[in-house]
mmCIF file with all atom_site columns, C-alpha atoms in Angstrom:
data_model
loop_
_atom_site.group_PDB
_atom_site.id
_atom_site.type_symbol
_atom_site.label_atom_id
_atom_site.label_alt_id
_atom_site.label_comp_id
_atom_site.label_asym_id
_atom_site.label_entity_id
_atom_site.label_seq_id
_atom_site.pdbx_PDB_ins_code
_atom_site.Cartn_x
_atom_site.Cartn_y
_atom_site.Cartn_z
_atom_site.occupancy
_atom_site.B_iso_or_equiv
_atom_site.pdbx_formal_charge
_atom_site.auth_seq_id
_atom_site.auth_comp_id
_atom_site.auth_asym_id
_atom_site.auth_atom_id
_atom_site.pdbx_PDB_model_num
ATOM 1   C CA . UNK A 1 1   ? -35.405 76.083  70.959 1.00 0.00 ? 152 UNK A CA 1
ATOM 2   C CA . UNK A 1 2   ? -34.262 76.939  67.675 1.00 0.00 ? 153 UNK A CA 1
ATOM 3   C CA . UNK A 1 3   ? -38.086 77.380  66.134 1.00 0.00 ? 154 UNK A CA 1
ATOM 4   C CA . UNK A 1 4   ? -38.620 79.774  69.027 1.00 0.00 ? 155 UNK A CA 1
ATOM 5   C CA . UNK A 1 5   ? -35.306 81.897  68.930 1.00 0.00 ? 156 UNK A CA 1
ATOM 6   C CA . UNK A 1 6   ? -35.808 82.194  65.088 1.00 0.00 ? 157 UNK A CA 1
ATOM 7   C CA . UNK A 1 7   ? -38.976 82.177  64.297 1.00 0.00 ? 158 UNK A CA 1
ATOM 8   C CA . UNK A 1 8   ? -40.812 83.428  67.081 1.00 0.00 ? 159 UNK A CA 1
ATOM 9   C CA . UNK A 1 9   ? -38.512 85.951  67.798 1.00 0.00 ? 160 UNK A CA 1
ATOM 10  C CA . UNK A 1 10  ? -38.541 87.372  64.093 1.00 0.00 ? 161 UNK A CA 1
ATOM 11  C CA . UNK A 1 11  ? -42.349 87.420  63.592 1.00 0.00 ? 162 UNK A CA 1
ATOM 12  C CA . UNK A 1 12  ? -42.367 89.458  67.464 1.00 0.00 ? 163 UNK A CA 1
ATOM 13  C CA . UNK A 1 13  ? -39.362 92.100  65.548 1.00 0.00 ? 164 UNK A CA 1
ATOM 14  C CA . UNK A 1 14  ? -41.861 91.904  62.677 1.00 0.00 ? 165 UNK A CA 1
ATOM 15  C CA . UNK A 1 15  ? -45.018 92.647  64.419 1.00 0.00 ? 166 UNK A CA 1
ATOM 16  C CA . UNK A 1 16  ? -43.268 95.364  66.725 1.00 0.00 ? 167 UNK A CA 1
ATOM 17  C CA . UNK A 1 17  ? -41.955 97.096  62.865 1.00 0.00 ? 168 UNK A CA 1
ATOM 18  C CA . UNK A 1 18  ? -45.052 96.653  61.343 1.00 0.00 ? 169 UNK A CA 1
ATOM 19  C CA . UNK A 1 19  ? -47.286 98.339  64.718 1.00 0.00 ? 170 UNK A CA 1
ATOM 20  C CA . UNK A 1 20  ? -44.498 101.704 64.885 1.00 0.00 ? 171 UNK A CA 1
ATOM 21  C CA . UNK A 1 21  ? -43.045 101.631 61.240 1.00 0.00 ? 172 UNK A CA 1
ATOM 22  C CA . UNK A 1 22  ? -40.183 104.064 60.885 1.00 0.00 ? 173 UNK A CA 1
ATOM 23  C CA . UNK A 1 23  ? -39.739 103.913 64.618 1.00 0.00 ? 174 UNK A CA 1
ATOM 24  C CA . UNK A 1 24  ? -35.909 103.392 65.273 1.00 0.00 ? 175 UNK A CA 1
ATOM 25  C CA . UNK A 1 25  ? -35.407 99.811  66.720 1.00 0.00 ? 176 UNK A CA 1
ATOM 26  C CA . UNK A 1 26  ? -33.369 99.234  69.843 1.00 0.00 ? 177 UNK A CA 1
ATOM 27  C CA . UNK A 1 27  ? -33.229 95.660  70.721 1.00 0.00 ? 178 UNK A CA 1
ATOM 28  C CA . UNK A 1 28  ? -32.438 94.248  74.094 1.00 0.00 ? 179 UNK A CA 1
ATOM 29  C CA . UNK A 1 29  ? -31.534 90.334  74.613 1.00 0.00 ? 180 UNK A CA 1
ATOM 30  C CA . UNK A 1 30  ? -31.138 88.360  77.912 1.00 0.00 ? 181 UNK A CA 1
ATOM 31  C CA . UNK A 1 31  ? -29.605 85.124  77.764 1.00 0.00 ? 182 UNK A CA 1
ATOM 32  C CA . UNK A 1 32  ? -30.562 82.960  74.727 1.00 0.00 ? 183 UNK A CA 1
ATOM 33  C CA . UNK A 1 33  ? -32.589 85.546  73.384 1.00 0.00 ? 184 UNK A CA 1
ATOM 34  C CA . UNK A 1 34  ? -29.511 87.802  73.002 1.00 0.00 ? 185 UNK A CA 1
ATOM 35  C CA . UNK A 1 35  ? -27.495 84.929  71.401 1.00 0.00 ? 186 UNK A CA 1
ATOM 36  C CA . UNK A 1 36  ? -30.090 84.539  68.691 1.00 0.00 ? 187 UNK A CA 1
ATOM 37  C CA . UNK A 1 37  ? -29.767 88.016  67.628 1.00 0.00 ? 188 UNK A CA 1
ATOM 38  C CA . UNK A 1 38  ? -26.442 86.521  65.960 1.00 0.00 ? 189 UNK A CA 1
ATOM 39  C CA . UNK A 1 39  ? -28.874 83.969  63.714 1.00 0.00 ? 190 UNK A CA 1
ATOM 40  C CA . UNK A 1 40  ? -30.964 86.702  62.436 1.00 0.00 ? 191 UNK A CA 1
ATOM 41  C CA . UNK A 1 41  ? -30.852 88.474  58.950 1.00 0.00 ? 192 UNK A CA 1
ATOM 42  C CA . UNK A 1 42  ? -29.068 91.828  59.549 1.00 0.00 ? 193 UNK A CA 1
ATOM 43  C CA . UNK A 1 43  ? -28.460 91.222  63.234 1.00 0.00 ? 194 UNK A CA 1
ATOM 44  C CA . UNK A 1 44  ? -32.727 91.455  64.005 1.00 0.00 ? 195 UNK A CA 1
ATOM 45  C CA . UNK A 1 45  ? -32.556 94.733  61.875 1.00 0.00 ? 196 UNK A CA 1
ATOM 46  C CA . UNK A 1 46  ? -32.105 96.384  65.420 1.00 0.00 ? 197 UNK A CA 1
ATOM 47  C CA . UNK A 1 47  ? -30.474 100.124 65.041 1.00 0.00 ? 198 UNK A CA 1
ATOM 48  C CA . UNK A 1 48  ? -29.209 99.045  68.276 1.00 0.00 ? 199 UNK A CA 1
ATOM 49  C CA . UNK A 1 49  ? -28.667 95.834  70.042 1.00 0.00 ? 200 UNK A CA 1
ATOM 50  C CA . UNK A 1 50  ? -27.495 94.785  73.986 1.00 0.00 ? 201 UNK A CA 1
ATOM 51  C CA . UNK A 1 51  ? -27.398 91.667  75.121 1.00 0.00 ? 202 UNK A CA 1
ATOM 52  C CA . UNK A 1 52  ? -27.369 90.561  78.876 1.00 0.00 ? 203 UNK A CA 1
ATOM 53  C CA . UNK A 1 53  ? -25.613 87.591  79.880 1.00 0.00 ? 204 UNK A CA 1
ATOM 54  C CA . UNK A 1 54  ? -25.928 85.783  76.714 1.00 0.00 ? 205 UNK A CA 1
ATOM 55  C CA . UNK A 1 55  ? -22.964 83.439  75.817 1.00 0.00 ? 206 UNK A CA 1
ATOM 56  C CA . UNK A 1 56  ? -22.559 79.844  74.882 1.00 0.00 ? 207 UNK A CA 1
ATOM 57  C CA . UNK A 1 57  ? -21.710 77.903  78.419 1.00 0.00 ? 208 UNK A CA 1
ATOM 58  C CA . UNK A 1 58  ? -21.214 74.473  79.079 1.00 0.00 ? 209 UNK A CA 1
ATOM 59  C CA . UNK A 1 59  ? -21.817 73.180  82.265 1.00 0.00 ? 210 UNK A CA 1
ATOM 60  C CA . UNK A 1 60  ? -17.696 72.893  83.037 1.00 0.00 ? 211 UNK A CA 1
ATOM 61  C CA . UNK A 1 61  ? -17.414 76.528  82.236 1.00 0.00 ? 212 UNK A CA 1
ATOM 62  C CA . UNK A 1 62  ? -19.402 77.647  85.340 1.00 0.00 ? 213 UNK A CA 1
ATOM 63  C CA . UNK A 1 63  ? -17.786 79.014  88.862 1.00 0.00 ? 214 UNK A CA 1
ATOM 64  C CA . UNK A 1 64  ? -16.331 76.094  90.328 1.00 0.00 ? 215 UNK A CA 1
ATOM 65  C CA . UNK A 1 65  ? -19.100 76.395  93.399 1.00 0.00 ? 216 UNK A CA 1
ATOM 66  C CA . UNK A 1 66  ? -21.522 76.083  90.981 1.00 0.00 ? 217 UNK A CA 1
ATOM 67  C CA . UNK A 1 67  ? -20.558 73.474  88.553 1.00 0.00 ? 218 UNK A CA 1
ATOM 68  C CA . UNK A 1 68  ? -22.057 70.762  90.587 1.00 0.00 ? 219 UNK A CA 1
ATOM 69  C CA . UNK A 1 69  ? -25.894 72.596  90.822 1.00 0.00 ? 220 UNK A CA 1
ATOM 70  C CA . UNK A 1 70  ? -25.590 73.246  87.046 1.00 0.00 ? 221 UNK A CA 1
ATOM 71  C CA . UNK A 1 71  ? -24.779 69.310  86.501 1.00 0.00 ? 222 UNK A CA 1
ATOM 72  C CA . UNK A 1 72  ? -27.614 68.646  89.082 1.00 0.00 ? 223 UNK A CA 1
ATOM 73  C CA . UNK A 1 73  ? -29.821 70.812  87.355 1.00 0.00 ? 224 UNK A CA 1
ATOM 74  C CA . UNK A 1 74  ? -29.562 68.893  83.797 1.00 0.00 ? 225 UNK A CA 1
ATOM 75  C CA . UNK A 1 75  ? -28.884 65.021  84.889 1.00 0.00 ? 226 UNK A CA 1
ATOM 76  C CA . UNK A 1 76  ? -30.683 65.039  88.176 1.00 0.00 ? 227 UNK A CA 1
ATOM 77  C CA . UNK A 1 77  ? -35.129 65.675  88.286 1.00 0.00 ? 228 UNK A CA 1
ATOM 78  C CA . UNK A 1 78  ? -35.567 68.605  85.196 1.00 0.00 ? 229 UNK A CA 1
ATOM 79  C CA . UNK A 1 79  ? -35.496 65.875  82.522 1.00 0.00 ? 230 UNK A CA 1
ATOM 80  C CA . UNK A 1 80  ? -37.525 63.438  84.354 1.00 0.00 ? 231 UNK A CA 1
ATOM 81  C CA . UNK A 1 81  ? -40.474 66.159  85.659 1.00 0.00 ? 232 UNK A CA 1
ATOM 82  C CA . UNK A 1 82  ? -40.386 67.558  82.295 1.00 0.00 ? 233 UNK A CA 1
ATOM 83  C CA . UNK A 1 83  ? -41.396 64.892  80.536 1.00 0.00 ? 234 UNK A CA 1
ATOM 84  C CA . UNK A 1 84  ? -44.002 63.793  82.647 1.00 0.00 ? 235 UNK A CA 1
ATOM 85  C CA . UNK A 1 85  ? -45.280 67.625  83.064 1.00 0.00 ? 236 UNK A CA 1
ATOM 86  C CA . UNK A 1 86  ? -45.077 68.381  79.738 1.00 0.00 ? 237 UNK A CA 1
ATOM 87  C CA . UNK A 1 87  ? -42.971 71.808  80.057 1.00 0.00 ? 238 UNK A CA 1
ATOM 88  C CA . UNK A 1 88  ? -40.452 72.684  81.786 1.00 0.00 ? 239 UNK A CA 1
ATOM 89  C CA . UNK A 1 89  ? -41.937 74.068  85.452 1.00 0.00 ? 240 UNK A CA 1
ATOM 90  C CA . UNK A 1 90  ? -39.625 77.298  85.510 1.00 0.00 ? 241 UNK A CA 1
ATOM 91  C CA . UNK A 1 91  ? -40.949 78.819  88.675 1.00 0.00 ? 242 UNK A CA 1
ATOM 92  C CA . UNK A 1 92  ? -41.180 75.519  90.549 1.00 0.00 ? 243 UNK A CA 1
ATOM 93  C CA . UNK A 1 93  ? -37.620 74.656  89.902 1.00 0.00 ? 244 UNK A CA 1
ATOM 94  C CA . UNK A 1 94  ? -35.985 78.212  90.495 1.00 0.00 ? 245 UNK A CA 1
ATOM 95  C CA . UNK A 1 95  ? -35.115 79.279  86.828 1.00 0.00 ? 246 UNK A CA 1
ATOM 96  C CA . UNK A 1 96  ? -38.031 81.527  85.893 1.00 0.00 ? 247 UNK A CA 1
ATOM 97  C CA . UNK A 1 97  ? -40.919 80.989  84.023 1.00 0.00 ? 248 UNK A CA 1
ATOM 98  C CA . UNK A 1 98  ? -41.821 77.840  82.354 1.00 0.00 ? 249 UNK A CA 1
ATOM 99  C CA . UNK A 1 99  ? -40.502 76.780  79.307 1.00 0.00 ? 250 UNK A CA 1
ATOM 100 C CA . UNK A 1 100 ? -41.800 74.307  76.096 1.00 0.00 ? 251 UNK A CA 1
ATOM 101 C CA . UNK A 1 101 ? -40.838 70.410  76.087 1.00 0.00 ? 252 UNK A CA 1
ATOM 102 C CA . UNK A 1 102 ? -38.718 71.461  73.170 1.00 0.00 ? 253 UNK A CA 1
ATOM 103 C CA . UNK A 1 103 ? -36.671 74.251  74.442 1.00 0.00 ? 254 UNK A CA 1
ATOM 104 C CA . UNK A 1 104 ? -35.887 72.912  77.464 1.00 0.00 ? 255 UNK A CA 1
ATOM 105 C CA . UNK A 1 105 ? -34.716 69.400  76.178 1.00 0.00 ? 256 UNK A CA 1
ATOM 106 C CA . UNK A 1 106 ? -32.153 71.357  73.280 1.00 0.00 ? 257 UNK A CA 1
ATOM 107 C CA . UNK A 1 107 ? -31.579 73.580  75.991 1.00 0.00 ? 258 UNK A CA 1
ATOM 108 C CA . UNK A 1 108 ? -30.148 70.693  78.066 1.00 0.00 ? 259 UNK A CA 1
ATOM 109 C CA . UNK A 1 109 ? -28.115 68.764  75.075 1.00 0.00 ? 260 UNK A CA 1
ATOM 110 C CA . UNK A 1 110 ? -26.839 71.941  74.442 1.00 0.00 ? 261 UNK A CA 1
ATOM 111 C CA . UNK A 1 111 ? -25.283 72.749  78.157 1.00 0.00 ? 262 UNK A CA 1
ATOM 112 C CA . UNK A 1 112 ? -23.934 69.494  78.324 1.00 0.00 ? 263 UNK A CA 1
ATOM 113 C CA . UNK A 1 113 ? -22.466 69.262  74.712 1.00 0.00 ? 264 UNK A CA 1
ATOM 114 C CA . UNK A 1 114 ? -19.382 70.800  74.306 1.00 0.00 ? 265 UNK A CA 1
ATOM 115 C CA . UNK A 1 115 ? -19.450 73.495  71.700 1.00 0.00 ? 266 UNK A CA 1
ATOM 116 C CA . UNK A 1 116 ? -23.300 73.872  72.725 1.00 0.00 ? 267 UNK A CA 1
ATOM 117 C CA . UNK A 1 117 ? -25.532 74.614  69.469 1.00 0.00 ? 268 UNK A CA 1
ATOM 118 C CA . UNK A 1 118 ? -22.516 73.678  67.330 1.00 0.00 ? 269 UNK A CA 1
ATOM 119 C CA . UNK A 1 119 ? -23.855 70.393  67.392 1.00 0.00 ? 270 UNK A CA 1
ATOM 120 C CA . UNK A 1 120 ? -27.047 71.725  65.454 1.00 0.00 ? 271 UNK A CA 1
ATOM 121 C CA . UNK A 1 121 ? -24.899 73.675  62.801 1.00 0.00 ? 272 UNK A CA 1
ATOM 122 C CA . UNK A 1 122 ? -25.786 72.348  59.368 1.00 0.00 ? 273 UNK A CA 1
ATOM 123 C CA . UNK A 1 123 ? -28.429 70.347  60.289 1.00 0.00 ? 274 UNK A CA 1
ATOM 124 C CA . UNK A 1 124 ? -31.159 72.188  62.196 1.00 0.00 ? 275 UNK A CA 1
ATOM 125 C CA . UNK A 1 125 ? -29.036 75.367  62.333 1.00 0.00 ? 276 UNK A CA 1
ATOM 126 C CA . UNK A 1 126 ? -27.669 77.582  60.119 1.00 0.00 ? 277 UNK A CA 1
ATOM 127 C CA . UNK A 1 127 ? -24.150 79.155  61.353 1.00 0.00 ? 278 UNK A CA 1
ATOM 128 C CA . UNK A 1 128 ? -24.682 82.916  62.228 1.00 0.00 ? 279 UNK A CA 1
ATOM 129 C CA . UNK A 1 129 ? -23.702 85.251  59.795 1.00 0.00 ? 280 UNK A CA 1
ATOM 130 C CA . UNK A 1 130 ? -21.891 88.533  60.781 1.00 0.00 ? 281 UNK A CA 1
ATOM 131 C CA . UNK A 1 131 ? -20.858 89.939  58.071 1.00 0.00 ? 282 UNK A CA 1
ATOM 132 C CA . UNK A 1 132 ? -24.085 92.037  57.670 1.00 0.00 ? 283 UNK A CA 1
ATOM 133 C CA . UNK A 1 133 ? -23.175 93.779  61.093 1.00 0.00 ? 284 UNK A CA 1
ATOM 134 C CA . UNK A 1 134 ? -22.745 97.467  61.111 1.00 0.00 ? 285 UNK A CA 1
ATOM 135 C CA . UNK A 1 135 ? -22.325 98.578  64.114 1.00 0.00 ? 286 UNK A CA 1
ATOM 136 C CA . UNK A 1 136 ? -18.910 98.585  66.050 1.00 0.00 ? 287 UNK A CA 1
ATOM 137 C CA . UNK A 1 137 ? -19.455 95.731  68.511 1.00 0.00 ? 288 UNK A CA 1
ATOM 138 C CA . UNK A 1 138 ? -18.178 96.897  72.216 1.00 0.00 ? 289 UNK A CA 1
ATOM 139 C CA . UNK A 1 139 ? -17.875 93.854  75.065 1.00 0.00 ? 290 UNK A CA 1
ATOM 140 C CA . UNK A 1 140 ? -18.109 94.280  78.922 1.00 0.00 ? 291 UNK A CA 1
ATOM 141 C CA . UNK A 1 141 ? -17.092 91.349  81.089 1.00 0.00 ? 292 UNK A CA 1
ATOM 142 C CA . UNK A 1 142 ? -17.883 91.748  84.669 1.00 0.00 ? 293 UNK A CA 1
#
C-alpha cells in the first residue's frame, strides 16, 4: 500500500501538473488516498485539499453493530481468497473495486494493528511531515 499511496499517487499529481501546468490544483482524497496526502512533500502541492472519510481506524474503533463484520471481514475468507486469487476481489466481496495482493494484505495488518501504519514508521514509512502546510486546516465530523 505504501508504494501505491506514495508513489503512484505522486507520479498521477505529476502527470496531471505536467498535462495543465499553471493550472491551480485542487485535490480531493477518499479514504486512504486522502490520508496519504499527509506523506507527501508540501501536502501533494494541492492549492487545495479535501479529504472524505479518511482517518486511521482500527477495527475496535468502528460502531459497535459493526465491529463484528469489520473483524469478519479481515480474519474470516479476504485473506484466504486473496491469496489464492491473487488480488483482492473488491466487487465480489462488497468493498469496491479490486485491489493488489500488496495493498490489501498492509491494508489488513494495518486495521488490526493498533496505531495502524505506525507500525511501518521508520521502517517502510516515513512519519508525515506537516510543517510545510499552509493552509488553515478546517475538520467536519458527522
Amino acid at each position: 500500500m505504501i508504494d501505491w499511496g506514495l508513489r503512484d499517487q505522486a507520479t498521477a499529481l505529476t502527470a496531471l501538473a505536467d498535462l495543465v501546468p499553471g493550472t491551480p490544483r485542487w485535490v480531493i482524497g477518499h479514504s486512504i488516498g486522502g490520508l496519504w496526502l499527509a506523506f507527501r512533500p508540501a501536502m501533494a502541492g494541492g492549492e487545495r485539499i479535501a479529504t472524505v472519510g479518511s482517518g486511521l481506524i482500527h477495527v475496535t474503533d468502528h460502531p459497535f453493530g459493526f465491529r463484528m463484520k469489520a473483524r469478519a471481514f479481515w480474519q474470516g475468507p479476504v485473506p484466504d481468497l486473496s491469496r489464492r486469487l491473487g488480488f483482492a476481489p473488491g466487487r465480489l466481496l462488497g468493498f469496491g473495486a479490486g485491489l493488489p495482493l500488496g495493498v490489501c494484505a498492509d491494508w489488513r495488518r494495518w486495521s488490526l494493528t493498533n496505531g495502524f501504519h505506525l507500525s511501518d514508521v521508520g521502517s517502510s514509512l516515513q512519519a508525515p511531515d506537516t510543517s510545510l502546510r499552509a493552509a488553515e486546516m478546517r475538520f467536519v465530523a458527522v
